[in-house]
GROMACS .gro file of C-alpha atoms in nm:
model
  265
    1MET     CA    1   4.266   0.495   4.329
    2ALA     CA    2   4.171   0.146   4.515
    3ARG     CA    3   4.496   0.117   4.645
    4ILE     CA    4   4.441   0.493   4.787
    5PHE     CA    5   4.147   0.393   4.961
    6HIS     CA    6   4.257   0.077   5.090
    7SER     CA    7   4.568   0.264   5.254
    8ILE     CA    8   4.345   0.549   5.412
    9ARG     CA    9   4.101   0.272   5.554
   10GLN     CA   10   4.412   0.071   5.702
   11ARG     CA   11   4.572   0.369   5.869
   12LEU     CA   12   4.232   0.473   6.034
   13LEU     CA   13   4.196   0.125   6.171
   14LYS     CA   14   4.541   0.124   6.307
   15GLU     CA   15   4.482   0.471   6.481
   16ASN     CA   16   4.166   0.335   6.614
   17ARG     CA   17   3.951   0.633   6.500
   18LEU     CA   18   3.622   0.440   6.482
   19THR     CA   19   3.406   0.747   6.407
   20ARG     CA   20   3.631   0.875   6.134
   21TYR     CA   21   3.639   0.529   5.990
   22MET     CA   22   3.259   0.513   5.984
   23GLY     CA   23   3.234   0.843   5.818
   24TYR     CA   24   3.470   0.738   5.559
   25ALA     CA   25   3.315   0.395   5.472
   26ILE     CA   26   2.983   0.575   5.453
   27GLY     CA   27   3.148   0.802   5.217
   28GLU     CA   28   3.292   0.538   4.993
   29ILE     CA   29   2.978   0.357   4.972
   30LEU     CA   30   2.804   0.686   4.868
   31LEU     CA   31   3.065   0.718   4.599
   32VAL     CA   32   3.012   0.340   4.486
   33VAL     CA   33   2.620   0.406   4.469
   34ILE     CA   34   2.684   0.736   4.269
   35GLY     CA   35   2.922   0.524   4.030
   36ILE     CA   36   2.650   0.289   3.981
   37LEU     CA   37   2.382   0.529   3.912
   38ILE     CA   38   2.595   0.741   3.655
   39ALA     CA   39   2.664   0.413   3.493
   40LEU     CA   40   2.295   0.332   3.504
   41GLN     CA   41   2.207   0.669   3.370
   42VAL     CA   42   2.489   0.642   3.095
   43ASN     CA   43   2.336   0.317   2.998
   44ASN     CA   44   1.973   0.448   2.989
   45TRP     CA   45   2.077   0.731   2.785
   46ASN     CA   46   2.263   0.501   2.512
   47GLU     CA   47   1.964   0.247   2.526
   48GLY     CA   48   1.721   0.555   2.486
   49ARG     CA   49   1.932   0.689   2.198
   50LYS     CA   50   1.923   0.346   2.029
   51LEU     CA   51   1.542   0.323   2.065
   52LYS     CA   52   1.508   0.672   1.909
   53ASP     CA   53   1.759   0.592   1.623
   54HIS     CA   54   1.550   0.274   1.556
   55ALA     CA   55   1.233   0.450   1.613
   56GLN     CA   56   1.350   0.720   1.348
   57LYS     CA   57   1.478   0.446   1.099
   58LEU     CA   58   1.145   0.251   1.116
   59HIS     CA   59   0.940   0.560   1.048
   60LEU     CA   60   1.168   0.620   0.747
   61GLU     CA   61   1.110   0.279   0.596
   62LEU     CA   62   0.709   0.296   0.668
   63TYR     CA   63   0.728   0.630   0.504
   64ASP     CA   64   0.895   0.487   0.202
   65GLU     CA   65   0.663   0.193   0.205
   66LEU     CA   66   0.347   0.423   0.190
   67VAL     CA   67   0.508   0.663  -0.077
   68LYS     CA   68   0.558   0.325  -0.287
   69ASN     CA   69   0.221   0.220  -0.268
   70HIS     CA   70   0.075   0.593  -0.336
   71ILE     CA   71   0.250   0.584  -0.649
   72TYR     CA   72   0.095   0.246  -0.726
   73LEU     CA   73  -0.236   0.378  -0.603
   74GLU     CA   74  -0.233   0.676  -0.840
   75GLY     CA   75  -0.103   0.472  -1.153
   76ASN     CA   76  -0.376   0.213  -1.093
   77GLY     CA   77  -0.657   0.496  -1.051
   78THR     CA   78  -0.544   0.665  -1.384
   79SER     CA   79  -0.576   0.354  -1.573
   80LEU     CA   80  -0.921   0.259  -1.406
   81SER     CA   81  -1.013   0.620  -1.495
   82LYS     CA   82  -0.930   0.577  -1.871
   83TYR     CA   83  -1.116   0.244  -1.871
   84ILE     CA   84  -1.427   0.397  -1.731
   85ILE     CA   85  -1.426   0.647  -1.990
   86TYR     CA   86  -1.377   0.394  -2.274
   87LEU     CA   87  -1.687   0.214  -2.141
   88GLU     CA   88  -1.881   0.527  -2.111
   89SER     CA   89  -1.799   0.585  -2.486
   90ILE     CA   90  -1.937   0.253  -2.564
   91ILE     CA   91  -2.251   0.273  -2.374
   92SER     CA   92  -2.357   0.601  -2.475
   93ASN     CA   93  -2.300   0.546  -2.844
   94TRP     CA   94  -2.444   0.175  -2.826
   95ASP     CA   95  -2.702   0.214  -3.091
   96SER     CA   96  -2.443   0.336  -3.338
   97LEU     CA   97  -2.125   0.143  -3.234
   98ASP     CA   98  -1.862   0.104  -3.486
   99PHE     CA   99  -1.585  -0.181  -3.441
  100GLU     CA  100  -1.300   0.070  -3.597
  101VAL     CA  101  -1.395   0.363  -3.366
  102MET     CA  102  -1.400   0.132  -3.044
  103LYS     CA  103  -1.071  -0.036  -3.145
  104GLN     CA  104  -0.911   0.317  -3.208
  105THR     CA  105  -1.043   0.446  -2.875
  106ILE     CA  106  -0.881   0.155  -2.660
  107PRO     CA  107  -0.666   0.305  -2.387
  108ASN     CA  108  -0.306   0.320  -2.471
  109GLU     CA  109  -0.185   0.122  -2.190
  110TYR     CA  110  -0.423  -0.171  -2.278
  111ALA     CA  111  -0.356  -0.133  -2.644
  112LYS     CA  112   0.013  -0.167  -2.628
  113GLU     CA  113  -0.046  -0.506  -2.448
  114ASN     CA  114  -0.175  -0.619  -2.804
  115LEU     CA  115  -0.456  -0.859  -2.636
  116THR     CA  116  -0.794  -0.960  -2.834
  117PHE     CA  117  -1.074  -0.704  -2.842
  118LEU     CA  118  -1.280  -0.925  -2.639
  119PHE     CA  119  -1.041  -0.899  -2.379
  120TYR     CA  120  -1.097  -0.526  -2.352
  121LEU     CA  121  -1.470  -0.546  -2.333
  122THR     CA  122  -1.442  -0.806  -2.037
  123ASN     CA  123  -1.115  -0.698  -1.859
  124TYR     CA  124  -1.105  -0.710  -1.492
  125SER     CA  125  -0.818  -0.595  -1.252
  126GLN     CA  126  -0.577  -0.785  -1.055
  127PHE     CA  127  -0.644  -0.783  -0.695
  128TYR     CA  128  -0.512  -0.504  -0.495
  129ASP     CA  129  -0.197  -0.638  -0.313
  130PRO     CA  130   0.004  -0.334  -0.146
  131GLU     CA  131   0.342  -0.334  -0.048
  132HIS     CA  132   0.335  -0.374   0.340
  133GLU     CA  133   0.632  -0.596   0.414
  134MET     CA  134   0.800  -0.339   0.668
  135TYR     CA  135   0.459  -0.275   0.851
  136THR     CA  136   0.415  -0.650   0.881
  137LYS     CA  137   0.734  -0.704   1.019
  138ALA     CA  138   0.713  -0.403   1.268
  139LEU     CA  139   0.358  -0.508   1.374
  140ASN     CA  140   0.503  -0.899   1.443
  141GLU     CA  141   0.815  -0.766   1.621
  142GLY     CA  142   0.607  -0.503   1.838
  143SER     CA  143   0.843  -0.224   1.718
  144ILE     CA  144   0.553  -0.063   1.558
  145SER     CA  145   0.473   0.089   1.917
  146LEU     CA  146   0.769   0.320   1.849
  147VAL     CA  147   0.616   0.509   1.558
  148ASN     CA  148   0.368   0.778   1.578
  149LYS     CA  149   0.009   0.643   1.696
  150ASP     CA  150  -0.135   0.850   1.418
  151PHE     CA  151   0.090   0.733   1.144
  152VAL     CA  152   0.023   0.381   1.251
  153SER     CA  153  -0.334   0.421   1.243
  154VAL     CA  154  -0.344   0.546   0.890
  155LEU     CA  155  -0.101   0.243   0.771
  156SER     CA  156  -0.349   0.006   0.912
  157GLY     CA  157  -0.650   0.144   0.765
  158LEU     CA  158  -0.479   0.145   0.426
  159TYR     CA  159  -0.311  -0.189   0.467
  160GLN     CA  160  -0.588  -0.387   0.621
  161SER     CA  161  -0.949  -0.255   0.599
  162THR     CA  162  -0.904  -0.060   0.275
  163ASN     CA  163  -0.713  -0.367   0.114
  164SER     CA  164  -1.022  -0.623   0.180
  165ARG     CA  165  -1.276  -0.359   0.085
  166ILE     CA  166  -1.091  -0.299  -0.274
  167ASN     CA  167  -1.029  -0.645  -0.324
  168GLN     CA  168  -1.419  -0.725  -0.245
  169PHE     CA  169  -1.523  -0.500  -0.546
  170ILE     CA  170  -1.252  -0.632  -0.765
  171GLY     CA  171  -1.407  -0.980  -0.685
  172GLU     CA  172  -1.756  -0.877  -0.796
  173GLU     CA  173  -1.599  -0.720  -1.128
  174TYR     CA  174  -1.437  -1.026  -1.181
  175LYS     CA  175  -1.761  -1.231  -1.159
  176LEU     CA  176  -1.954  -0.980  -1.360
  177SER     CA  177  -1.657  -1.018  -1.626
  178GLN     CA  178  -1.715  -1.392  -1.651
  179GLU     CA  179  -2.059  -1.361  -1.675
  180ILE     CA  180  -2.036  -1.128  -1.978
  181ASN     CA  181  -1.796  -1.350  -2.138
  182LYS     CA  182  -2.027  -1.638  -2.084
  183TYR     CA  183  -2.318  -1.452  -2.219
  184ILE     CA  184  -2.134  -1.351  -2.535
  185SER     CA  185  -2.015  -1.710  -2.596
  186GLU     CA  186  -2.384  -1.847  -2.551
  187THR     CA  187  -2.569  -1.552  -2.747
  188TYR     CA  188  -2.321  -1.510  -3.021
  189PRO     CA  189  -2.159  -1.833  -3.118
  190ALA     CA  190  -2.239  -1.820  -3.493
  191VAL     CA  191  -2.064  -1.512  -3.502
  192PHE     CA  192  -1.741  -1.635  -3.383
  193GLN     CA  193  -1.785  -1.975  -3.551
  194ALA     CA  194  -1.814  -1.856  -3.917
  195GLY     CA  195  -1.570  -1.598  -3.859
  196SER     CA  196  -1.197  -1.636  -3.952
  197ARG     CA  197  -0.910  -1.646  -3.688
  198THR     CA  198  -0.577  -1.428  -3.701
  199SER     CA  199  -0.453  -1.673  -3.432
  200LYS     CA  200  -0.598  -1.964  -3.211
  201HIS     CA  201  -0.694  -1.676  -2.967
  202ASP     CA  202  -0.836  -1.409  -3.162
  203TRP     CA  203  -1.049  -1.338  -3.465
  204ASP     CA  204  -0.992  -1.096  -3.751
  205ASP     CA  205  -1.157  -0.728  -3.776
  206ALA     CA  206  -1.451  -0.873  -3.994
  207THR     CA  207  -1.576  -1.092  -3.772
  208TYR     CA  208  -1.547  -0.812  -3.471
  209SER     CA  209  -1.734  -0.593  -3.687
  210THR     CA  210  -2.026  -0.833  -3.749
  211PHE     CA  211  -2.042  -0.881  -3.381
  212VAL     CA  212  -2.037  -0.513  -3.286
  213GLU     CA  213  -2.313  -0.472  -3.546
  214GLN     CA  214  -2.538  -0.751  -3.399
  215ILE     CA  215  -2.499  -0.624  -3.036
  216ARG     CA  216  -2.636  -0.282  -3.101
  217GLN     CA  217  -2.972  -0.436  -3.023
  218ASP     CA  218  -2.873  -0.628  -2.734
  219GLY     CA  219  -3.026  -0.452  -2.419
  220VAL     CA  220  -2.917  -0.714  -2.186
  221LEU     CA  221  -2.530  -0.700  -2.279
  222ARG     CA  222  -2.571  -0.312  -2.280
  223TYR     CA  223  -2.705  -0.334  -1.906
  224LYS     CA  224  -2.413  -0.585  -1.788
  225PHE     CA  225  -2.173  -0.320  -1.920
  226GLU     CA  226  -2.335  -0.054  -1.777
  227THR     CA  227  -2.349  -0.247  -1.423
  228ARG     CA  228  -1.953  -0.324  -1.486
  229MET     CA  229  -1.908   0.038  -1.524
  230GLN     CA  230  -2.076   0.122  -1.206
  231GLN     CA  231  -1.892  -0.138  -1.012
  232MET     CA  232  -1.535   0.029  -1.147
  233ALA     CA  233  -1.673   0.359  -1.084
  234VAL     CA  234  -1.714   0.298  -0.723
  235ARG     CA  235  -1.385   0.161  -0.699
  236GLU     CA  236  -1.246   0.468  -0.860
  237HIS     CA  237  -1.399   0.674  -0.603
  238ILE     CA  238  -1.237   0.452  -0.328
  239ILE     CA  239  -0.869   0.485  -0.486
  240ALA     CA  240  -0.924   0.864  -0.553
  241SER     CA  241  -1.016   0.906  -0.152
  242LEU     CA  242  -0.700   0.694  -0.081
  243VAL     CA  243  -0.487   0.855  -0.314
  244SER     CA  244  -0.586   1.188  -0.131
  245MET     CA  245  -0.540   1.046   0.209
  246CYS     CA  246  -0.205   0.919   0.113
  247ASN     CA  247  -0.121   1.281  -0.023
  248ARG     CA  248  -0.204   1.439   0.308
  249GLU     CA  249  -0.032   1.186   0.516
  250ILE     CA  250   0.301   1.191   0.320
  251ARG     CA  251   0.318   1.566   0.363
  252LYS     CA  252   0.221   1.551   0.739
  253HIS     CA  253   0.481   1.254   0.823
  254ASN     CA  254   0.740   1.350   0.589
  255PRO     CA  255   1.056   1.248   0.797
  256LYS     CA  256   1.246   1.539   0.655
  257ILE     CA  257   0.989   1.809   0.726
  258GLN     CA  258   0.934   1.675   1.100
  259ALA     CA  259   1.353   1.701   1.149
  260GLN     CA  260   1.347   2.044   1.025
  261SER     CA  261   1.052   2.141   1.264
  262LYS     CA  262   1.245   1.989   1.547
  263ALA     CA  263   1.555   2.127   1.487
  264GLY     CA  264   1.385   2.505   1.441
  265GLU     CA  265   1.217   2.444   1.781
   0.00000   0.00000   0.00000
């Protein structure tokens, strides 16, 4: 093609047809410009397609991460609810507490861990640490801007502000648990010093029975347990709200549903 254009150009010059040559030259320039514009358009289309594919892939990764955290929150909320019910049963029957009944009503997920009875009374949760590796990576890279703003706003609230709020309550529960432990060790040392051990970390049922009989008259300890239960109830409410929010956003931002909606348009 280049040889053909060169031949035409040479012929026009030899024939001294300046006007026709200039018209030809302008046409050749226009063809080059059009070729460049087409190449740029194709390149832009390819880049746009790559960005769209990356955005879809990132959305799916963030969505899967949200689903995992939703499952974790649901499990955490269920365990917390069962433990609150356990504490409620202790407090409501405080004047007639029975060790065997208390032991048998320990929630299954705790009982199977075979921990000491005192642990069940002073148990506290681990700090809430949601999995948000993909979100943090996208945030640091700046690629988070490719994702739907409403979805990003939801993830930001879940992984940042809410995370610190839940951990604040867990921190307060931990302090109160330590306070209860200290109170028991200082108020009932004789019970455990005289009791028999089943291991270096635990006492036998007779020792626990004596302990339970004595705390029936202990209003201070009862108040501490009530306070602890109230703290956990607030956290339970927050988690329940988060689970509800996650349910809503998972349905709203489901990549498969969005793809089907676009295909139907």
